mmCIF file of C-alpha atoms in Angstrom:
data_model
loop_
_atom_site.group_PDB
_atom_site.id
_atom_site.type_symbol
_atom_site.label_atom_id
_atom_site.label_comp_id
_atom_site.label_asym_id
_atom_site.label_seq_id
_atom_site.Cartn_x
_atom_site.Cartn_y
_atom_site.Cartn_z
ATOM 1 C CA MET A 13 -27.763 -40.239 5.787
ATOM 2 C CA ALA A 14 -24.931 -39.429 3.372
ATOM 3 C CA ASN A 15 -24.693 -36.064 1.654
ATOM 4 C CA THR A 16 -22.840 -34.844 -1.407
ATOM 5 C CA GLU A 17 -19.563 -33.039 -0.788
ATOM 6 C CA ASN A 18 -20.134 -29.731 -2.595
ATOM 7 C CA LEU A 19 -23.835 -28.863 -2.367
ATOM 8 C CA ASN A 20 -24.565 -31.019 0.699
ATOM 9 C CA LEU A 21 -27.474 -32.751 -1.034
ATOM 10 C CA PRO A 22 -28.906 -35.863 0.668
ATOM 11 C CA VAL A 23 -28.113 -39.115 -1.130
ATOM 12 C CA VAL A 24 -30.623 -41.966 -1.449
ATOM 13 C CA ALA A 25 -29.396 -45.113 0.279
ATOM 14 C CA ALA A 26 -29.743 -48.471 -1.475
ATOM 15 C CA SER A 27 -32.218 -49.929 1.028
ATOM 16 C CA GLN A 28 -33.857 -46.665 2.059
ATOM 17 C CA ALA A 29 -37.613 -46.469 2.503
ATOM 18 C CA GLN A 30 -39.584 -43.448 1.253
ATOM 19 C CA LYS A 31 -36.884 -42.537 -1.219
ATOM 20 C CA HIS A 32 -39.060 -39.771 -2.585
ATOM 21 C CA VAL A 33 -38.546 -37.774 0.619
ATOM 22 C CA THR A 34 -34.791 -37.646 0.111
ATOM 23 C CA VAL A 35 -35.152 -36.923 -3.596
ATOM 24 C CA ASN A 36 -37.577 -34.077 -2.948
ATOM 25 C CA GLU A 37 -35.249 -32.597 -0.334
ATOM 26 C CA SER A 38 -32.445 -32.556 -2.888
ATOM 27 C CA LEU A 39 -34.686 -30.984 -5.515
ATOM 28 C CA TYR A 40 -35.727 -28.199 -3.152
ATOM 29 C CA ALA A 41 -32.089 -27.524 -2.308
ATOM 30 C CA LEU A 42 -31.182 -27.343 -5.991
ATOM 31 C CA ASP A 43 -34.133 -25.037 -6.618
ATOM 32 C CA ALA A 44 -32.844 -22.700 -3.909
ATOM 33 C CA ILE A 45 -29.129 -22.529 -4.701
ATOM 34 C CA VAL A 46 -28.785 -23.118 -8.462
ATOM 35 C CA GLN A 47 -28.891 -19.942 -10.594
ATOM 36 C CA LEU A 48 -28.836 -18.101 -7.287
ATOM 37 C CA ALA A 49 -30.686 -14.789 -7.054
ATOM 38 C CA VAL A 50 -31.978 -13.197 -3.853
ATOM 39 C CA ILE A 51 -34.396 -10.353 -3.223
ATOM 40 C CA ASP A 52 -32.305 -8.617 -0.552
ATOM 41 C CA LYS A 53 -29.129 -9.205 1.454
ATOM 42 C CA ASP A 54 -29.534 -6.800 4.381
ATOM 43 C CA LEU A 55 -32.705 -7.921 6.169
ATOM 44 C CA THR A 56 -32.090 -9.269 9.665
ATOM 45 C CA SER A 57 -35.521 -10.858 10.130
ATOM 46 C CA PRO A 58 -38.025 -12.494 7.756
ATOM 47 C CA PRO A 59 -40.384 -10.309 5.697
ATOM 48 C CA GLY A 60 -43.997 -10.273 6.795
ATOM 49 C CA SER A 61 -45.622 -11.997 3.818
ATOM 50 C CA PRO A 62 -43.108 -14.134 1.927
ATOM 51 C CA THR A 63 -43.992 -15.953 -1.276
ATOM 52 C CA ALA A 64 -42.997 -19.540 -1.946
ATOM 53 C CA GLY A 65 -39.578 -19.570 -3.565
ATOM 54 C CA ASP A 66 -38.442 -16.217 -2.149
ATOM 55 C CA ARG A 67 -34.749 -16.157 -1.286
ATOM 56 C CA TYR A 68 -32.669 -13.782 0.809
ATOM 57 C CA ILE A 69 -29.161 -13.472 2.175
ATOM 58 C CA VAL A 70 -29.600 -13.131 5.927
ATOM 59 C CA GLY A 71 -28.165 -9.864 7.246
ATOM 60 C CA ALA A 72 -25.826 -9.444 10.203
ATOM 61 C CA SER A 73 -27.219 -9.800 13.758
ATOM 62 C CA SER A 74 -30.231 -11.741 12.529
ATOM 63 C CA THR A 75 -33.273 -12.270 14.739
ATOM 64 C CA GLY A 76 -36.534 -14.193 14.872
ATOM 65 C CA ALA A 77 -36.823 -17.181 12.547
ATOM 66 C CA TRP A 78 -33.514 -16.150 10.984
ATOM 67 C CA ALA A 79 -31.529 -15.957 14.218
ATOM 68 C CA GLY A 80 -28.037 -17.398 13.918
ATOM 69 C CA GLN A 81 -28.153 -17.595 10.113
ATOM 70 C CA ASP A 82 -26.068 -14.506 9.276
ATOM 71 C CA GLY A 83 -24.755 -14.667 5.711
ATOM 72 C CA ASN A 84 -26.651 -17.843 4.822
ATOM 73 C CA ILE A 85 -29.248 -18.236 2.085
ATOM 74 C CA ALA A 86 -32.805 -18.210 3.441
ATOM 75 C CA ALA A 87 -35.359 -19.798 1.107
ATOM 76 C CA TYR A 88 -39.100 -19.883 1.796
ATOM 77 C CA GLN A 89 -40.173 -23.424 0.903
ATOM 78 C CA ASN A 90 -43.292 -25.374 1.862
ATOM 79 C CA GLY A 91 -44.413 -22.668 4.265
ATOM 80 C CA THR A 92 -41.189 -22.498 6.263
ATOM 81 C CA TRP A 93 -37.706 -21.041 6.045
ATOM 82 C CA GLU A 94 -34.893 -23.331 4.941
ATOM 83 C CA PHE A 95 -31.272 -22.245 5.201
ATOM 84 C CA TYR A 96 -28.312 -23.060 2.993
ATOM 85 C CA THR A 97 -24.712 -22.348 3.918
ATOM 86 C CA PRO A 98 -22.733 -20.854 1.017
ATOM 87 C CA LYS A 99 -19.272 -22.038 0.014
ATOM 88 C CA SER A 100 -16.358 -20.050 -1.359
ATOM 89 C CA GLY A 101 -16.919 -19.261 -5.017
ATOM 90 C CA TRP A 102 -20.701 -18.965 -4.914
ATOM 91 C CA VAL A 103 -22.057 -16.009 -6.854
ATOM 92 C CA VAL A 104 -25.453 -14.431 -6.204
ATOM 93 C CA TYR A 105 -27.458 -11.722 -7.941
ATOM 94 C CA VAL A 106 -29.062 -9.297 -5.450
ATOM 95 C CA GLU A 107 -32.228 -7.992 -7.065
ATOM 96 C CA ASP A 108 -32.815 -4.808 -5.058
ATOM 97 C CA GLU A 109 -29.238 -3.626 -5.756
ATOM 98 C CA GLY A 110 -28.932 -4.926 -9.301
ATOM 99 C CA ILE A 111 -25.412 -6.283 -8.752
ATOM 100 C CA GLN A 112 -23.665 -9.587 -8.066
ATOM 101 C CA TYR A 113 -21.840 -10.714 -4.936
ATOM 102 C CA LEU A 114 -19.106 -13.317 -4.498
ATOM 103 C CA TYR A 115 -18.806 -15.449 -1.357
ATOM 104 C CA LEU A 116 -15.173 -15.696 -0.311
ATOM 105 C CA SER A 117 -13.392 -16.151 3.031
ATOM 106 C CA GLY A 118 -16.670 -16.296 4.920
ATOM 107 C CA ALA A 119 -18.195 -13.077 3.556
ATOM 108 C CA TRP A 120 -20.137 -11.747 0.585
ATOM 109 C CA SER A 121 -18.239 -9.156 -1.478
ATOM 110 C CA SER A 122 -19.626 -7.024 -4.279
ATOM 111 C CA LEU A 123 -18.498 -7.834 -7.809
ATOM 112 C CA ASN A 124 -19.651 -4.328 -8.818
ATOM 113 C CA LEU A 125 -21.158 -5.594 -12.056
ATOM 114 C CA SER A 126 -24.388 -3.852 -12.988
ATOM 115 C CA PRO A 127 -26.111 -2.575 -16.140
ATOM 116 C CA ASP A 128 -25.260 0.967 -14.998
ATOM 117 C CA GLY A 129 -21.496 0.367 -14.909
ATOM 118 C CA ILE A 130 -18.721 -0.847 -12.659
ATOM 119 C CA GLN A 131 -18.634 1.025 -9.361
ATOM 120 C CA ASP A 132 -16.580 1.098 -6.151
ATOM 121 C CA LEU A 133 -13.717 -1.146 -7.286
ATOM 122 C CA GLU A 134 -10.980 -1.320 -4.663
ATOM 123 C CA LEU A 135 -8.188 -2.158 -7.140
ATOM 124 C CA LEU A 136 -7.825 -2.216 -10.929
ATOM 125 C CA GLY A 137 -4.715 -3.340 -12.771
ATOM 126 C CA VAL A 138 -4.541 -3.204 -16.585
ATOM 127 C CA ASN A 139 -1.747 -5.462 -17.862
ATOM 128 C CA THR A 140 -0.071 -5.070 -14.448
ATOM 129 C CA THR A 141 -0.811 -5.450 -10.735
ATOM 130 C CA ALA A 142 -2.460 -2.714 -8.679
ATOM 131 C CA ASP A 143 -1.649 -2.284 -4.992
ATOM 132 C CA ALA A 144 -2.873 -0.395 -1.927
ATOM 133 C CA THR A 145 -1.105 2.815 -3.031
ATOM 134 C CA ASN A 146 -1.438 2.532 -6.816
ATOM 135 C CA ARG A 147 -5.052 1.395 -6.827
ATOM 136 C CA LEU A 148 -5.304 2.061 -10.562
ATOM 137 C CA SER A 149 -2.266 0.722 -12.431
ATOM 138 C CA VAL A 150 -1.794 0.617 -16.209
ATOM 139 C CA SER A 151 1.082 -0.887 -18.188
ATOM 140 C CA SER A 152 0.761 0.270 -21.783
ATOM 141 C CA PRO A 153 2.650 2.106 -24.548
ATOM 142 C CA ALA A 154 0.107 4.924 -24.230
ATOM 143 C CA THR A 155 -3.019 5.940 -22.341
ATOM 144 C CA LEU A 156 -5.783 7.855 -24.111
ATOM 145 C CA PHE A 157 -8.341 10.166 -22.530
ATOM 146 C CA THR A 158 -10.424 11.636 -25.334
ATOM 147 C CA GLY A 159 -12.918 14.464 -25.273
ATOM 148 C CA GLU A 160 -16.693 14.311 -25.386
ATOM 149 C CA GLY A 161 -18.660 17.460 -26.030
ATOM 150 C CA ALA A 162 -16.797 20.757 -25.605
ATOM 151 C CA GLY A 163 -13.542 19.256 -24.322
ATOM 152 C CA HIS A 164 -11.865 17.106 -21.714
ATOM 153 C CA GLN A 165 -10.372 17.820 -18.280
ATOM 154 C CA LEU A 166 -8.028 15.626 -16.264
ATOM 155 C CA LYS A 167 -8.658 16.485 -12.610
ATOM 156 C CA ILE A 168 -6.290 15.816 -9.702
ATOM 157 C CA ASN A 169 -7.853 16.837 -6.410
ATOM 158 C CA LYS A 170 -6.395 17.017 -2.902
ATOM 159 C CA ALA A 171 -8.310 17.114 0.362
ATOM 160 C CA ALA A 172 -6.398 19.964 2.046
ATOM 161 C CA ASP A 173 -4.165 22.878 0.994
ATOM 162 C CA THR A 174 -1.153 21.283 2.663
ATOM 163 C CA ASP A 175 -1.587 18.000 0.761
ATOM 164 C CA THR A 176 -0.140 17.320 -2.683
ATOM 165 C CA ALA A 177 -1.840 17.073 -6.071
ATOM 166 C CA SER A 178 0.793 16.642 -8.758
ATOM 167 C CA LEU A 179 2.172 14.810 -11.750
ATOM 168 C CA LEU A 180 5.391 12.937 -10.982
ATOM 169 C CA PHE A 181 7.758 11.997 -13.805
ATOM 170 C CA GLN A 182 9.994 9.013 -13.086
ATOM 171 C CA SER A 183 12.871 7.091 -14.627
ATOM 172 C CA ASN A 184 13.095 3.461 -13.509
ATOM 173 C CA LEU A 185 10.599 4.369 -10.746
ATOM 174 C CA THR A 186 12.791 7.200 -9.406
ATOM 175 C CA GLY A 187 11.213 10.661 -9.487
ATOM 176 C CA HIS A 188 13.088 13.375 -11.396
ATOM 177 C CA ALA A 189 10.444 16.005 -12.126
ATOM 178 C CA GLU A 190 7.160 17.007 -10.527
ATOM 179 C CA MET A 191 4.610 19.661 -11.299
ATOM 180 C CA GLY A 192 1.442 20.585 -9.494
ATOM 181 C CA LEU A 193 0.288 21.751 -6.087
ATOM 182 C CA ALA A 194 2.890 20.404 -3.665
ATOM 183 C CA GLY A 195 2.099 21.286 -0.064
ATOM 184 C CA SER A 196 0.334 24.545 -0.935
ATOM 185 C CA THR A 197 -2.019 26.032 -3.512
ATOM 186 C CA ASP A 198 0.854 27.531 -5.538
ATOM 187 C CA PHE A 199 1.714 25.798 -8.804
ATOM 188 C CA THR A 200 5.307 24.569 -8.810
ATOM 189 C CA ILE A 201 7.719 22.703 -11.039
ATOM 190 C CA LYS A 202 10.398 20.743 -9.204
ATOM 191 C CA THR A 203 13.387 18.654 -10.283
ATOM 192 C CA SER A 204 15.563 16.040 -8.604
ATOM 193 C CA SER A 205 18.593 13.975 -9.560
ATOM 194 C CA ASP A 206 17.887 11.160 -7.111
ATOM 195 C CA GLY A 207 14.175 11.329 -6.238
ATOM 196 C CA THR A 208 14.968 12.462 -2.697
ATOM 197 C CA SER A 209 16.420 15.986 -2.848
ATOM 198 C CA TRP A 210 14.176 18.373 -4.756
ATOM 199 C CA PHE A 211 14.684 21.868 -6.188
ATOM 200 C CA THR A 212 11.798 24.200 -6.973
ATOM 201 C CA ALA A 213 12.576 25.530 -10.432
ATOM 202 C CA LEU A 214 9.401 27.575 -10.875
ATOM 203 C CA GLN A 215 6.625 28.739 -8.585
ATOM 204 C CA CYS A 216 3.402 30.510 -9.580
ATOM 205 C CA ALA A 217 1.580 32.150 -6.671
ATOM 206 C CA SER A 218 -2.108 31.243 -6.576
ATOM 207 C CA ALA A 219 -2.970 34.564 -4.909
ATOM 208 C CA ASN A 220 -1.716 36.878 -7.664
ATOM 209 C CA GLY A 221 -0.100 34.840 -10.447
ATOM 210 C CA MET A 222 3.381 36.149 -9.694
ATOM 211 C CA VAL A 223 6.159 33.874 -10.955
ATOM 212 C CA SER A 224 9.390 33.201 -9.082
ATOM 213 C CA PHE A 225 12.399 30.963 -9.585
ATOM 214 C CA PRO A 226 13.415 29.728 -6.100
ATOM 215 C CA ALA A 227 16.341 27.655 -7.399
ATOM 216 C CA GLY A 228 17.703 30.615 -9.347
ATOM 217 C CA VAL A 229 18.199 31.198 -13.055
ATOM 218 C CA SER A 230 21.012 30.435 -15.448
ATOM 219 C CA GLY A 231 21.972 33.146 -17.883
ATOM 220 C CA ARG A 232 20.127 36.315 -18.749
ATOM 221 C CA ILE A 233 16.369 36.775 -18.420
ATOM 222 C CA GLU A 234 14.596 39.605 -20.200
ATOM 223 C CA VAL A 235 11.415 40.849 -18.559
ATOM 224 C CA PHE A 236 8.848 42.866 -20.503
ATOM 225 C CA ASN A 237 5.899 44.807 -19.183
ATOM 226 C CA THR A 238 2.580 45.259 -20.938
ATOM 227 C CA GLY A 239 4.037 47.792 -23.352
ATOM 228 C CA ASN A 240 7.002 45.535 -24.237
ATOM 229 C CA SER A 241 9.415 48.064 -22.777
#
């Protein structure tokens, strides 16, 4: 029996007997995979009391009636489980998660589209291309973060005191100035002529707020105490 190339639907032969059997098989396949939505994508064995028309993505290491069908679409039709192999580009809505998944390169990947927002994106490029290091990349004349409520904070967090959390200012992608917490919890401002050799112009100690100028000062500095004397 011949089948269609994309959806693998059985085709009625010219001299075929009981043509309705082939037609019905195609209709059931279309009912299962068109406007695709599944109840769950993580179950590894069939639910106890399925309802006709229920559809699932079979989870990894499947067992029982689903054994060997990992990643395929399981549809409960006519009292039995039928399985449909997805192709690259298929999109499914997973009801219990409320998000869509895309089938690509032999696996289902989250599209992160839900009524509650876009979550867990690996990369995002706005008018440019993001990469493994610059996972959020924006090419724009300006970037606006506006306040809601009492104000707005831009937070840069680091995992450990010896890591770096800073703002780096570049010219033609070469760093020339940096401010933030670079390798410690002290706030520093650094400069560089080539992006490789750096000088610490100012350092504010996190322990007591004392300010120092490790690279030195140029000219005269007047220091006043609380009484301006």
